[in-house]
mmCIF file of C-alpha atoms and ligand atoms in Angstrom:
data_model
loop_
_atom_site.group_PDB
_atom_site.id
_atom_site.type_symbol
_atom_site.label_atom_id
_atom_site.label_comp_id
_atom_site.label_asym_id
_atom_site.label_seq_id
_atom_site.Cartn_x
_atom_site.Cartn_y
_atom_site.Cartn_z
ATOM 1 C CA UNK O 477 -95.250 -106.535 -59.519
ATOM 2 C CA UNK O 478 -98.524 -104.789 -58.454
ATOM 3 C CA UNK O 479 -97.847 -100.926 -58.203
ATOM 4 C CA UNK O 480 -100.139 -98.829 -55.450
ATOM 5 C CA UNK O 481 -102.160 -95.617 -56.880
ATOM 6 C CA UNK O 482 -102.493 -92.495 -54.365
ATOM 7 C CA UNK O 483 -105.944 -91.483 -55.664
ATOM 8 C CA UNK O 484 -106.096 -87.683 -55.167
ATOM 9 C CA UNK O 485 -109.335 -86.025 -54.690
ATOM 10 C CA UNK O 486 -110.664 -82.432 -53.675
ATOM 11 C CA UNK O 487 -114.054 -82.896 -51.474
ATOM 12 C CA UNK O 488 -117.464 -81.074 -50.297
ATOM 13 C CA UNK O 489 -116.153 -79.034 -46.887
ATOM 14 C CA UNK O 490 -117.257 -75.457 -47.245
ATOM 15 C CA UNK O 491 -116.090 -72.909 -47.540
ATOM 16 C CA UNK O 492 -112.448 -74.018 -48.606
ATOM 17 C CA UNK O 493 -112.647 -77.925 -49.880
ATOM 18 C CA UNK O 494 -109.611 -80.184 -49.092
ATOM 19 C CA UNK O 495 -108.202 -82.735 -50.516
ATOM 20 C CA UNK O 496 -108.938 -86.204 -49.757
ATOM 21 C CA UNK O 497 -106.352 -89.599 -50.951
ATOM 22 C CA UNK O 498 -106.499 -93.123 -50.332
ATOM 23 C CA UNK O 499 -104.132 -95.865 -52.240
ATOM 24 C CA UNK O 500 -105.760 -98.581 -54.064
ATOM 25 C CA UNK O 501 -102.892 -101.771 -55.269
ATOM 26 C CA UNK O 502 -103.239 -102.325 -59.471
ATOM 27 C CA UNK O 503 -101.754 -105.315 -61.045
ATOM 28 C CA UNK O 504 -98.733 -104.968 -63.135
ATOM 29 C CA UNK O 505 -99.807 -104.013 -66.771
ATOM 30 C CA UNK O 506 -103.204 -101.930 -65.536
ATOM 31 C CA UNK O 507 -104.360 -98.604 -66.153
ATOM 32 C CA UNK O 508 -105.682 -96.692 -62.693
ATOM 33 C CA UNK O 509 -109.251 -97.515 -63.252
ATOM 34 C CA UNK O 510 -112.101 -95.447 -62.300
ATOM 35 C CA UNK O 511 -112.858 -95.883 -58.595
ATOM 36 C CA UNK O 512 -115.292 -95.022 -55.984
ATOM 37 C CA UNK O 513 -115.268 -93.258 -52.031
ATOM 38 C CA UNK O 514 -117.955 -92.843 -49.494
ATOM 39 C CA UNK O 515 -119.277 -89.215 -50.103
ATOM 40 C CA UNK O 516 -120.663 -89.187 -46.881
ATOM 41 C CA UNK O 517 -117.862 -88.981 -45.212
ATOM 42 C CA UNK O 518 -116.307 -86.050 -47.189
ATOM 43 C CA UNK O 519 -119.454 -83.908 -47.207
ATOM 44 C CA UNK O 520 -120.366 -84.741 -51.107
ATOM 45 C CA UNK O 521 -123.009 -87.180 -50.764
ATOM 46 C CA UNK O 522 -125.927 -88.575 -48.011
ATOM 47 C CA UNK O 523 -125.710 -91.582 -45.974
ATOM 48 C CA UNK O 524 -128.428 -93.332 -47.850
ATOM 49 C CA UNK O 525 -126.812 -92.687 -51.415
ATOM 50 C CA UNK O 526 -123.427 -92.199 -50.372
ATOM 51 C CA UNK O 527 -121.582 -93.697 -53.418
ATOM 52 C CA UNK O 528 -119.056 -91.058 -55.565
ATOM 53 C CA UNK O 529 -117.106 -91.899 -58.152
ATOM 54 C CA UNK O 530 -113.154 -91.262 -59.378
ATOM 55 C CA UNK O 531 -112.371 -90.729 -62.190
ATOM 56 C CA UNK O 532 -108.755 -90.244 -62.961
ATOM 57 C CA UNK O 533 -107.227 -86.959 -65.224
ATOM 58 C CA UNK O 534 -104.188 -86.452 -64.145
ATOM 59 C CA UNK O 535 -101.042 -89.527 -63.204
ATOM 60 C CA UNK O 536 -97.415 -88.815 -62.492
ATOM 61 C CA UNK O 537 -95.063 -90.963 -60.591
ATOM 62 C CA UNK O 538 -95.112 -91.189 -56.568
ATOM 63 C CA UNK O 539 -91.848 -89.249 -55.527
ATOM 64 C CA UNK O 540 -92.399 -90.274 -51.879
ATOM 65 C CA UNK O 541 -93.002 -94.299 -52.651
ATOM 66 C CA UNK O 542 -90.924 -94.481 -55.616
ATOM 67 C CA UNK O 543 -91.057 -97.673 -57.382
ATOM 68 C CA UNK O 544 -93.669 -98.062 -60.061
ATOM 69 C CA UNK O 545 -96.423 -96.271 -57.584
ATOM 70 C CA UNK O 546 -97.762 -93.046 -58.871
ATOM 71 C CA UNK O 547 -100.236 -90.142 -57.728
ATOM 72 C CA UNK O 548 -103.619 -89.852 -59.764
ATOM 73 C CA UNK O 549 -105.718 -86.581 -59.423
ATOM 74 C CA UNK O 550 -109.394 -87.611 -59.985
ATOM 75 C CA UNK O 551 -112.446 -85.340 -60.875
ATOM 76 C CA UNK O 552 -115.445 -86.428 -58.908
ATOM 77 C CA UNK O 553 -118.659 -88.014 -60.882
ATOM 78 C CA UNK O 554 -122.234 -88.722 -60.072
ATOM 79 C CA UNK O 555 -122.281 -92.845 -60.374
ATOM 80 C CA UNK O 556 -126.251 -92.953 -61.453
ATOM 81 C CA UNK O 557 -125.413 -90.554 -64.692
ATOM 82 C CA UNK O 558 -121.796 -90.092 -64.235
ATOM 83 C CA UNK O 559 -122.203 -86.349 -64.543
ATOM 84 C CA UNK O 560 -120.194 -83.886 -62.783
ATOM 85 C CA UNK O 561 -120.606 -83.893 -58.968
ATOM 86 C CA UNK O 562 -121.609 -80.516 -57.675
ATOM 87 C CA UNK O 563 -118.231 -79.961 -55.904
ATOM 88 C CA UNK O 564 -116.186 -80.846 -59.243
ATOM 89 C CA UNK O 565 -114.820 -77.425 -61.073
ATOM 90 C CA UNK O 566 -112.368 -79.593 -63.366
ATOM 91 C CA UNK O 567 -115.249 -79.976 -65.436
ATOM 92 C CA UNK O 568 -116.535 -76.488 -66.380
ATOM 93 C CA UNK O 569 -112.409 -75.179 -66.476
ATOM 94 C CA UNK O 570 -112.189 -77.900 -69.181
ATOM 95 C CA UNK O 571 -115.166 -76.460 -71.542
ATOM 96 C CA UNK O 572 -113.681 -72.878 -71.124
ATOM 97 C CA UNK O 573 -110.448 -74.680 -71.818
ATOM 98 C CA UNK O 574 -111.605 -76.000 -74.983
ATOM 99 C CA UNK O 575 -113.747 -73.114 -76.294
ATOM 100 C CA UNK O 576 -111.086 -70.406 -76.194
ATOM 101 C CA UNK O 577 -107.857 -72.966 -77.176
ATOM 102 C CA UNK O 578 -106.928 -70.921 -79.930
ATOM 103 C CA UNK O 579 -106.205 -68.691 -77.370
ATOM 104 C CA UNK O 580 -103.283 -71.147 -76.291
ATOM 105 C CA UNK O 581 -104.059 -69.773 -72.803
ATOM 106 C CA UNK O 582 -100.776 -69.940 -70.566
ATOM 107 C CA UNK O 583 -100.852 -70.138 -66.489
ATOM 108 C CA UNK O 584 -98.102 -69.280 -64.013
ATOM 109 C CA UNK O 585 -99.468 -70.076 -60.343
ATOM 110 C CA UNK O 586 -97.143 -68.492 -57.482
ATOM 111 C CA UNK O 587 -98.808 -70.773 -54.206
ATOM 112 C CA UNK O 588 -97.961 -69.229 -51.369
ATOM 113 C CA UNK O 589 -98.617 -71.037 -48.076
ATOM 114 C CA UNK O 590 -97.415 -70.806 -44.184
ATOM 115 C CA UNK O 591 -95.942 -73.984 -41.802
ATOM 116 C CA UNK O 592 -97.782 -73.924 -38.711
ATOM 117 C CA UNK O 593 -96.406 -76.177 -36.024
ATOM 118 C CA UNK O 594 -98.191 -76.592 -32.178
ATOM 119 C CA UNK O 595 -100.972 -74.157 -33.636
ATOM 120 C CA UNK O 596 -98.783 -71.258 -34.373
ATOM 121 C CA UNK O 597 -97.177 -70.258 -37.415
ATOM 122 C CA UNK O 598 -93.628 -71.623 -37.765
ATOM 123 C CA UNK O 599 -90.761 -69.874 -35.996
ATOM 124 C CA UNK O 600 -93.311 -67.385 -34.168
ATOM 125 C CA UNK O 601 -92.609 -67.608 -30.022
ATOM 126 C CA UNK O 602 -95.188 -68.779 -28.282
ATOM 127 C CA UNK O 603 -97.400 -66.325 -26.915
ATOM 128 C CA UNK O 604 -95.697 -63.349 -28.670
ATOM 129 C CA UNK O 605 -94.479 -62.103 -31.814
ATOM 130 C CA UNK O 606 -91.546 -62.283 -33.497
ATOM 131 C CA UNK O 607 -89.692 -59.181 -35.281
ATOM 132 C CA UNK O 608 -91.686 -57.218 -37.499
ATOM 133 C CA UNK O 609 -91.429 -58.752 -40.812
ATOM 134 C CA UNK O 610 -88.634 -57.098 -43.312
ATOM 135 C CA UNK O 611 -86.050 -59.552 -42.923
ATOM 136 C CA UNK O 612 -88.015 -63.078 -43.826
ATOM 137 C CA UNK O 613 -88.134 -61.987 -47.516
ATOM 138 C CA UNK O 614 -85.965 -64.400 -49.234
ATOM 139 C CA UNK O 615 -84.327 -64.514 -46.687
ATOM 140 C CA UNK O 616 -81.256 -66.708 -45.471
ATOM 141 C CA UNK O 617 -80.129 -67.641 -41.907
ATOM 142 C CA UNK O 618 -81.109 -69.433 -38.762
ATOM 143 C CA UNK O 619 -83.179 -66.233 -37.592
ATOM 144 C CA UNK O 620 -84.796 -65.693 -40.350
ATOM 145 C CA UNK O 621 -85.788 -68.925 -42.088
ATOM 146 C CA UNK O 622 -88.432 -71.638 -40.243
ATOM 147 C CA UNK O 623 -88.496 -75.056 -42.588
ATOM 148 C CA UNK O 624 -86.671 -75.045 -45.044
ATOM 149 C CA UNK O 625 -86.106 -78.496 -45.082
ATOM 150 C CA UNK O 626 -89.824 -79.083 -46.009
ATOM 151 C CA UNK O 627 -89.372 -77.061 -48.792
ATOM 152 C CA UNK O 628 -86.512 -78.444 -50.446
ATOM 153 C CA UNK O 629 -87.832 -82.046 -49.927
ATOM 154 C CA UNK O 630 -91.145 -80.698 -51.445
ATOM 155 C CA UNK O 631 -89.639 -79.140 -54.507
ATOM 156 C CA UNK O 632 -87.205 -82.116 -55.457
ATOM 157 C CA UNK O 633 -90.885 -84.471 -54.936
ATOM 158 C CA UNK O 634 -92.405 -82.202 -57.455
ATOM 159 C CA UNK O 635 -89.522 -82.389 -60.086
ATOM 160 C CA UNK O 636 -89.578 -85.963 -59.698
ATOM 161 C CA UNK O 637 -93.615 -86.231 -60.267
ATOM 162 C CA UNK O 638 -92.155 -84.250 -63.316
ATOM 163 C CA UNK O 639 -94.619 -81.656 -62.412
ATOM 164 C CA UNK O 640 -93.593 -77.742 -63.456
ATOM 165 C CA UNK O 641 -92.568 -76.214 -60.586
ATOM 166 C CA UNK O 642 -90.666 -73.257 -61.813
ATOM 167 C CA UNK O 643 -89.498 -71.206 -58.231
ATOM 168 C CA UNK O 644 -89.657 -71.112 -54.343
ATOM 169 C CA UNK O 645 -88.521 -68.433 -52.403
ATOM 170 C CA UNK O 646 -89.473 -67.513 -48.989
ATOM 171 C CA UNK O 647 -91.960 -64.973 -47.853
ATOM 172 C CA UNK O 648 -92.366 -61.724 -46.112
ATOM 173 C CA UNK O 649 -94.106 -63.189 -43.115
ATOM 174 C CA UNK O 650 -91.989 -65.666 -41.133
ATOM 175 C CA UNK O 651 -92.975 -69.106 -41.500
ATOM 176 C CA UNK O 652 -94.731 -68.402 -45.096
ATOM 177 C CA UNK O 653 -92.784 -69.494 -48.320
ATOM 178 C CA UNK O 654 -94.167 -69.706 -52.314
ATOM 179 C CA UNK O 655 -93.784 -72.144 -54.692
ATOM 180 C CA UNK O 656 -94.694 -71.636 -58.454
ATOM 181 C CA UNK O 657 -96.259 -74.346 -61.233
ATOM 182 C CA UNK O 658 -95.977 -73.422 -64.633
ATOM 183 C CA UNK O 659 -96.207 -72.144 -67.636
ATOM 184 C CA UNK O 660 -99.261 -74.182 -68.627
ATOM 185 C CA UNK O 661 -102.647 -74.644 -69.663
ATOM 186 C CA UNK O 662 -105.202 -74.203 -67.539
ATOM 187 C CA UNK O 663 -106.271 -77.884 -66.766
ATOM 188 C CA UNK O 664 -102.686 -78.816 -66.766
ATOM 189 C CA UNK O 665 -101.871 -76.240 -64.580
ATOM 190 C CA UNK O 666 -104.438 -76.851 -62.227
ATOM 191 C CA UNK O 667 -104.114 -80.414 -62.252
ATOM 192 C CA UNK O 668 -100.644 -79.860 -61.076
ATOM 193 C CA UNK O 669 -101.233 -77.344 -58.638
ATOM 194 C CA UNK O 670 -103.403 -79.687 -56.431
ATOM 195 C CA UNK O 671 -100.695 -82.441 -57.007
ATOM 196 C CA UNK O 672 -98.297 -80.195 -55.812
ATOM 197 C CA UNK O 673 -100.466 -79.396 -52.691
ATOM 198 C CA UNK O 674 -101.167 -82.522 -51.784
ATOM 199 C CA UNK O 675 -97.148 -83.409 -51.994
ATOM 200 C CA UNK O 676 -96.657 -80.514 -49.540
ATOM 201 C CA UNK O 677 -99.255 -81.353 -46.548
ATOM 202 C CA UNK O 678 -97.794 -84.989 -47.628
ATOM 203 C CA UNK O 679 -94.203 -84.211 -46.848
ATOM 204 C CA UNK O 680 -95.217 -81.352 -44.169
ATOM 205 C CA UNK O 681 -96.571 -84.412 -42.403
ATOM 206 C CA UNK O 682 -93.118 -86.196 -42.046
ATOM 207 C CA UNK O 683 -92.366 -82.935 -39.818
ATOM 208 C CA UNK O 684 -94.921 -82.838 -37.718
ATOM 209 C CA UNK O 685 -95.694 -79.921 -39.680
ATOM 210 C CA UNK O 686 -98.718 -78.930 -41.308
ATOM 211 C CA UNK O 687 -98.955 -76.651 -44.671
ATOM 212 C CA UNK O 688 -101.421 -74.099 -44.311
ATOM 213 C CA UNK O 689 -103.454 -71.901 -47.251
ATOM 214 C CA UNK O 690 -105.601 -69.534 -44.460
ATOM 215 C CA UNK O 691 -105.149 -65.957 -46.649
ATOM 216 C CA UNK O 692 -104.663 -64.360 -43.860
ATOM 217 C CA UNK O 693 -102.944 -66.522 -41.164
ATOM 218 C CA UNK O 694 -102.013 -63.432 -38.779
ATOM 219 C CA UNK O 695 -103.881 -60.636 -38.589
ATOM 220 C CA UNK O 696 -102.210 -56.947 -38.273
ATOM 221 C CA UNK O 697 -99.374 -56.091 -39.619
ATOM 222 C CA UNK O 698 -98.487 -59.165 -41.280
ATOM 223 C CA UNK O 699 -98.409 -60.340 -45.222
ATOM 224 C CA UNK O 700 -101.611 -62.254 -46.487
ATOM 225 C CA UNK O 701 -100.505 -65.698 -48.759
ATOM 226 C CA UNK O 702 -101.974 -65.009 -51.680
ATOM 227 C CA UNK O 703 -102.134 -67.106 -55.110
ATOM 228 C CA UNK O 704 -100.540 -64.387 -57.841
ATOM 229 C CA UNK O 705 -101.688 -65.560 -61.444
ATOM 230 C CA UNK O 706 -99.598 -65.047 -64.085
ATOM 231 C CA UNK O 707 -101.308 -65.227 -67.292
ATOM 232 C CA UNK O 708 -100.793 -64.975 -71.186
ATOM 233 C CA UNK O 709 -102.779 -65.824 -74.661
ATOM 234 C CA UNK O 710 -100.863 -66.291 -77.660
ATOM 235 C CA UNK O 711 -101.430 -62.804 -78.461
ATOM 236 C CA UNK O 712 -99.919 -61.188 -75.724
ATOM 237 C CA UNK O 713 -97.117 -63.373 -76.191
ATOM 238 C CA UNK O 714 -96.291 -61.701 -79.177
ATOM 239 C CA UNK O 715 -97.720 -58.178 -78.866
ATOM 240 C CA UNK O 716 -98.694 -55.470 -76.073
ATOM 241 C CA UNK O 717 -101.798 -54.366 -77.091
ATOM 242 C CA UNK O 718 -103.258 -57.421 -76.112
ATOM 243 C CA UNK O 719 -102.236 -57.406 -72.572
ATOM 244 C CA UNK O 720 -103.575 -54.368 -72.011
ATOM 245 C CA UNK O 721 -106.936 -55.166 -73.137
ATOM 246 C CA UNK O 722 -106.540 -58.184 -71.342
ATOM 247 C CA UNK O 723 -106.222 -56.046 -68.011
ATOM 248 C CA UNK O 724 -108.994 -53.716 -69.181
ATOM 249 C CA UNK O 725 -111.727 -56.944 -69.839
ATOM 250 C CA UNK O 726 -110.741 -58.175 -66.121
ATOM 251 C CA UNK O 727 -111.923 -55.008 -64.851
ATOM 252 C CA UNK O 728 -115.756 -55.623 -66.591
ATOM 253 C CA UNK O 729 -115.883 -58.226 -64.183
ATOM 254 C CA UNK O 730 -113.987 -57.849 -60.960
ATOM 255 C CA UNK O 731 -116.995 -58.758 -58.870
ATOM 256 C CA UNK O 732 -117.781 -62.068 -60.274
ATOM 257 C CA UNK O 733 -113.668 -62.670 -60.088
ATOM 258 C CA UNK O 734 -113.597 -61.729 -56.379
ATOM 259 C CA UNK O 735 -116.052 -63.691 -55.017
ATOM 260 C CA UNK O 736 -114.421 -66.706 -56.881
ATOM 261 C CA UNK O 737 -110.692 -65.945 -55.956
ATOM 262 C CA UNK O 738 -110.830 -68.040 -52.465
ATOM 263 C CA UNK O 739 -112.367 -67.458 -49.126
ATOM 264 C CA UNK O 740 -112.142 -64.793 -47.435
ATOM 265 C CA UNK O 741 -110.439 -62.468 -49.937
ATOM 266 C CA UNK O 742 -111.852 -59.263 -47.763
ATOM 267 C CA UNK O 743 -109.734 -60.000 -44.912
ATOM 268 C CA UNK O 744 -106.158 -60.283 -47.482
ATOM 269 C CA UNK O 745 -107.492 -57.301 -50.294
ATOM 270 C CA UNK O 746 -107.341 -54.635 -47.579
ATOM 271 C CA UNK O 747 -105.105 -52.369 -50.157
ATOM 272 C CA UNK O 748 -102.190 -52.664 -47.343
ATOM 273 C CA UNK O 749 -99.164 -55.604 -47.511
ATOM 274 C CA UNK O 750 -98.787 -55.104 -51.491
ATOM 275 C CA UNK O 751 -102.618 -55.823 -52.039
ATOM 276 C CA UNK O 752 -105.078 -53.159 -53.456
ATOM 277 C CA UNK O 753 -108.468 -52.756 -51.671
ATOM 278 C CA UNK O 754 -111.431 -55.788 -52.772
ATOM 279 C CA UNK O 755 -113.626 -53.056 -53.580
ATOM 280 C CA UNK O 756 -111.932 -51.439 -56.502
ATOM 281 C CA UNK O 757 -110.609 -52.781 -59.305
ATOM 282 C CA UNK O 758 -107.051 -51.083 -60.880
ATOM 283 C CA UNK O 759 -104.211 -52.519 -63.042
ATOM 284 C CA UNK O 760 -100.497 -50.687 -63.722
ATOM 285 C CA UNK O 761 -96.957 -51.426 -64.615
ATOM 286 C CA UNK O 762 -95.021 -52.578 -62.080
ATOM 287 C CA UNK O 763 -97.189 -51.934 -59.484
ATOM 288 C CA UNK O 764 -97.682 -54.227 -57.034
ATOM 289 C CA UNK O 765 -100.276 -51.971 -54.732
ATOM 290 C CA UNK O 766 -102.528 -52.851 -57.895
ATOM 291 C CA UNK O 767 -105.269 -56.019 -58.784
ATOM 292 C CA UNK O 768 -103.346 -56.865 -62.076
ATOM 293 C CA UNK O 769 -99.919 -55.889 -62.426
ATOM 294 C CA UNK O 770 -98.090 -55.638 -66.321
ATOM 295 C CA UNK O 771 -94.231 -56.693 -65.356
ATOM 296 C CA UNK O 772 -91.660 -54.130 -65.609
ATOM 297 C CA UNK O 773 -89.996 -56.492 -68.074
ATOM 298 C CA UNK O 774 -92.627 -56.969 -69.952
ATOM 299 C CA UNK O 775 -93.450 -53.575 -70.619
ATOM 300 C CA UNK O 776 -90.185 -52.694 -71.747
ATOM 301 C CA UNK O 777 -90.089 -55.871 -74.475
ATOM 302 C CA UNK O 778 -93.704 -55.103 -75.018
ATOM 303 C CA UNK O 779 -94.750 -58.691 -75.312
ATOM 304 C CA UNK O 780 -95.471 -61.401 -72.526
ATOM 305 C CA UNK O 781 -98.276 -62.117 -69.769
ATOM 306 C CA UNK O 782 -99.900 -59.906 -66.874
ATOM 307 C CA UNK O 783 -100.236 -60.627 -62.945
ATOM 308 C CA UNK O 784 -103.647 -61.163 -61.569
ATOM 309 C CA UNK O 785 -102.654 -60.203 -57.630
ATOM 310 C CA UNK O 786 -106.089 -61.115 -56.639
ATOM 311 C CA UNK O 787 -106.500 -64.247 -55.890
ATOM 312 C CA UNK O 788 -105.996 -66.011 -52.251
ATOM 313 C CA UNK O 789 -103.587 -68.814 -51.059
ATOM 314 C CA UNK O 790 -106.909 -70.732 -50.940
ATOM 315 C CA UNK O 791 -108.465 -70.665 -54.429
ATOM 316 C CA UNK O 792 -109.500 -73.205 -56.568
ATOM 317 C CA UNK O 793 -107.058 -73.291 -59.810
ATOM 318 C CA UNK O 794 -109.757 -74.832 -61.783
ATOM 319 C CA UNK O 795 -112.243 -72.078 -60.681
ATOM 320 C CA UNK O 796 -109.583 -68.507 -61.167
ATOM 321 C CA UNK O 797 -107.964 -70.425 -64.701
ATOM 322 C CA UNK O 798 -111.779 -71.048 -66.083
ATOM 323 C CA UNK O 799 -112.574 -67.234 -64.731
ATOM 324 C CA UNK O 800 -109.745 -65.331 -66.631
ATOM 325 C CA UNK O 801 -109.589 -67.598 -69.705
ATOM 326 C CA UNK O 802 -113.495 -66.633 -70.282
ATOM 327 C CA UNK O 803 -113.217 -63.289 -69.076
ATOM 328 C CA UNK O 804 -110.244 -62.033 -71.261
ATOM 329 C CA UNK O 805 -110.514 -64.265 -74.443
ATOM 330 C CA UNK O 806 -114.462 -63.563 -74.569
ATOM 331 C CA UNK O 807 -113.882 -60.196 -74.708
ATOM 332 C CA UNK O 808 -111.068 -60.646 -77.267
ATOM 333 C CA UNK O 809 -113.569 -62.464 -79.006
ATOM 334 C CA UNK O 810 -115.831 -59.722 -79.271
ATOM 335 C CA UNK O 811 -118.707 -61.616 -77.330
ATOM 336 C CA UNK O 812 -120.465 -59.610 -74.299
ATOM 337 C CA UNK O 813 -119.226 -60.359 -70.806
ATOM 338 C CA UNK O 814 -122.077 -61.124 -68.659
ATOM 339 C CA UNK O 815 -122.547 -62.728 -65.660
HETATM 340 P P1 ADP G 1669 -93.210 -62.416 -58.917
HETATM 341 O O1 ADP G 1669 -92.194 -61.463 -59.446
HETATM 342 O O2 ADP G 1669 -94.596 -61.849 -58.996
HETATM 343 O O3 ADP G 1669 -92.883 -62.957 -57.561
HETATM 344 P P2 ADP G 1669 -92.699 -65.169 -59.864
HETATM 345 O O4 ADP G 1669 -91.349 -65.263 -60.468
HETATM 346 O O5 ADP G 1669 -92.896 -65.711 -58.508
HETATM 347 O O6 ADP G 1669 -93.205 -63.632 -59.980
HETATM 348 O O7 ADP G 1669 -93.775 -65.924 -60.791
HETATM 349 C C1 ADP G 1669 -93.934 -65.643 -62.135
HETATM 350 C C2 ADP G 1669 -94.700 -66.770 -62.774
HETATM 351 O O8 ADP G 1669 -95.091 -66.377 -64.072
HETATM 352 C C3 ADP G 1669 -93.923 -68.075 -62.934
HETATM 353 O O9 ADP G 1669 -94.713 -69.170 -62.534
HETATM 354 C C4 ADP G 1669 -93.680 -68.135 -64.426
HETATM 355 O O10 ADP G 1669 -93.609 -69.466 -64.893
HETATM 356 C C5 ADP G 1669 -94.934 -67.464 -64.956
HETATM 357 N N1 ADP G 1669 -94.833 -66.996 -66.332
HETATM 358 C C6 ADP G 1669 -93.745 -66.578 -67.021
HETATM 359 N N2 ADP G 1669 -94.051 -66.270 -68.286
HETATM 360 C C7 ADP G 1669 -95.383 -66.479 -68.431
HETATM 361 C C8 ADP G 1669 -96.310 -66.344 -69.517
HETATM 362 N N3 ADP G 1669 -95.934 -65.900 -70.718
HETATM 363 N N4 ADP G 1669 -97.599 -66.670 -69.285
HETATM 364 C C9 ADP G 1669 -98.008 -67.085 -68.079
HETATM 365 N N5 ADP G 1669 -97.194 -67.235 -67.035
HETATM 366 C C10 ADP G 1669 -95.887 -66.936 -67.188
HETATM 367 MN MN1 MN G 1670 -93.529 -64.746 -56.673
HETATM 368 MN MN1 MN G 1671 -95.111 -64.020 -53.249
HETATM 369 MN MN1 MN G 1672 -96.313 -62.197 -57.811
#
């Protein structure tokens, strides 16, 4: 039996890409070969040259079709040299990947996103506001909780596409709820991460829902969705020190991080809603008012991984994995960090 291929792509919109799929039917027996879209249409090529090609890093079954049908996350090429198209991140993240592997870099991502239905955001009245946020928070309860049903079909999709989803909960704002993908490598992490996107606005659709990564969906007095990375070497794994210098060499280059952590960071960073300020850079135990937190936990066993807070709903995993892994192990390293 022929088996159908979702191929999974990220495309050329500005500022925040999306991601792009169409199915392609592969005899029985076949690899998903590499494959090819019309980049004019997704804002990655001209009409005149329009030709892009897929190729395929990443397969896992298709929870939604079942069968033999899987997903396949492509990184986008140039066809005349087959070089990496402007828009593709996959393939700088991979040499950072490979330069610092002794590192054994590790990756938690906690995604946090918010259902909007008729152009609002889940569960919010129309024309109004709904109580202040307080409540939502994990919350449980008709009152409290908008689509939860999306969420549990979403998570069992992702266990099935034996992706690492490790957590949801719901969020402070009503209507916004977190997933998390990990511990992994940074490719693998981020390879995931956009599977498990896609799998949401997928499922989201079923609902007449759609899945939203804005960073700042309400303005006021309401949580930001942010993308919290958790992130360990080998060394801080098994020792302190490390993550503490890890947290000091992300400070040498905050500005280069913050311009890379996702549209419109300014407008989630304000240093209200459990966020600290854009501008400054500041790390601390526990602290979740800071840009990199060290968990309470692991503090007290002195070993284990640090929070980067920074980085928006909308970020690209390639782009924040690539950013810390070079930051953090270059400096371990001993090499300069420039920019
Ligand atoms: P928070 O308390 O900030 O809400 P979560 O429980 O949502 O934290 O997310 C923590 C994330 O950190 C999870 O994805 C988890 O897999 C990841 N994590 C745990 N240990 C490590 C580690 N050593 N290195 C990197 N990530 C880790
Ligand atoms: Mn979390
Ligand atoms: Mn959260
Ligand atoms: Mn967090």
């Amino acid at each position: 039996m022929p088996y159908r291929a979702e191929y999974i792509w990220i495309d050329g919109s500005t500022p925040t890409p999306k991601l792009r799929s169409k199915t392609k039917i592969i005899p029985d027996g076949q690899e998903p070969p590499l494959w090819g879209f019309d980049g004019s249409s997704t804002n990655q090529a001209p009409g005149s040259d329009s030709d892009c090609v897929l190729k395929p890093v990443f397969v896992c079954p298709d929870p939604i079709r079942g069968n033999n049908d899987v997903l396949v996350m492509n990184e986008v090429l140039i066809p005349a040299d087959m070089s990496p198209h402007p828009s593709n991140t996959r393939a700088a993240c991979a040499e950072v990947a490979e330069k610092y592997a002794a590192h054994e870099s590790w990756f938690g991502i906690e995604q946090e996103y918010t259902l909007f239905k008729d152009g609002r955001p889940h569960g919010w009245p129309i024309g109004g506001y709904p109580a202040p946020q307080g409540g939502y928070y994990c919350g449980v309860g008709a009152d409290e909780i908008w689509g939860r049903e999306i969420v549990e079909r979403h998570t069992e999709a992702c266990m099935a596409a034996g992706l690492e989803i490790s957590g949801t909960n719901a969020e402070v704002m009503i209507g916004q709820w977190e997933f998390q993908v990990g511990p992994l490598g940074p490719l693998e992490v981020s390879d995931q991460l956009w599977v498990a996107r896609w799998l949401l606005y997928r499922i989201a659709e079923d609902f007449d829902i759609s899945a939203h990564l804005t960073p700042k969906p309400v303005s006021g007095d309401w949580n930001g969705a942010g993308a919290h990375t958790n992130f360990s070497t080998k060394e801080m794994r098994e020792s302190y020190e490390p993550i503490v210098a890890g947290a000091e060499a992300l400070g040498k280059r905050h500005d280069a991080h913050i311009t890379n952590y996702g549209p419109g960071i300014e407008t989630r960073l304000t240093g209200l809603h459990e966020t600290a300020p854009w501008t400054e850079y500041s790390y601390g135990v526990s602290d979740r008012g800071a840009s990199v937190r060290i968990p309470w936990q692991v503090k007290q066993e002195g070993k284990g991984y640090l929070e980067d807070r920074r980085p928006n709903a909308n970020m690209d995993p390639y782009i924040v994995t690539r950013l810390i892994t070079e930051t953090v192990c270059a400096d371990a390293d001993g090499e300069p960090i420039v920019d």
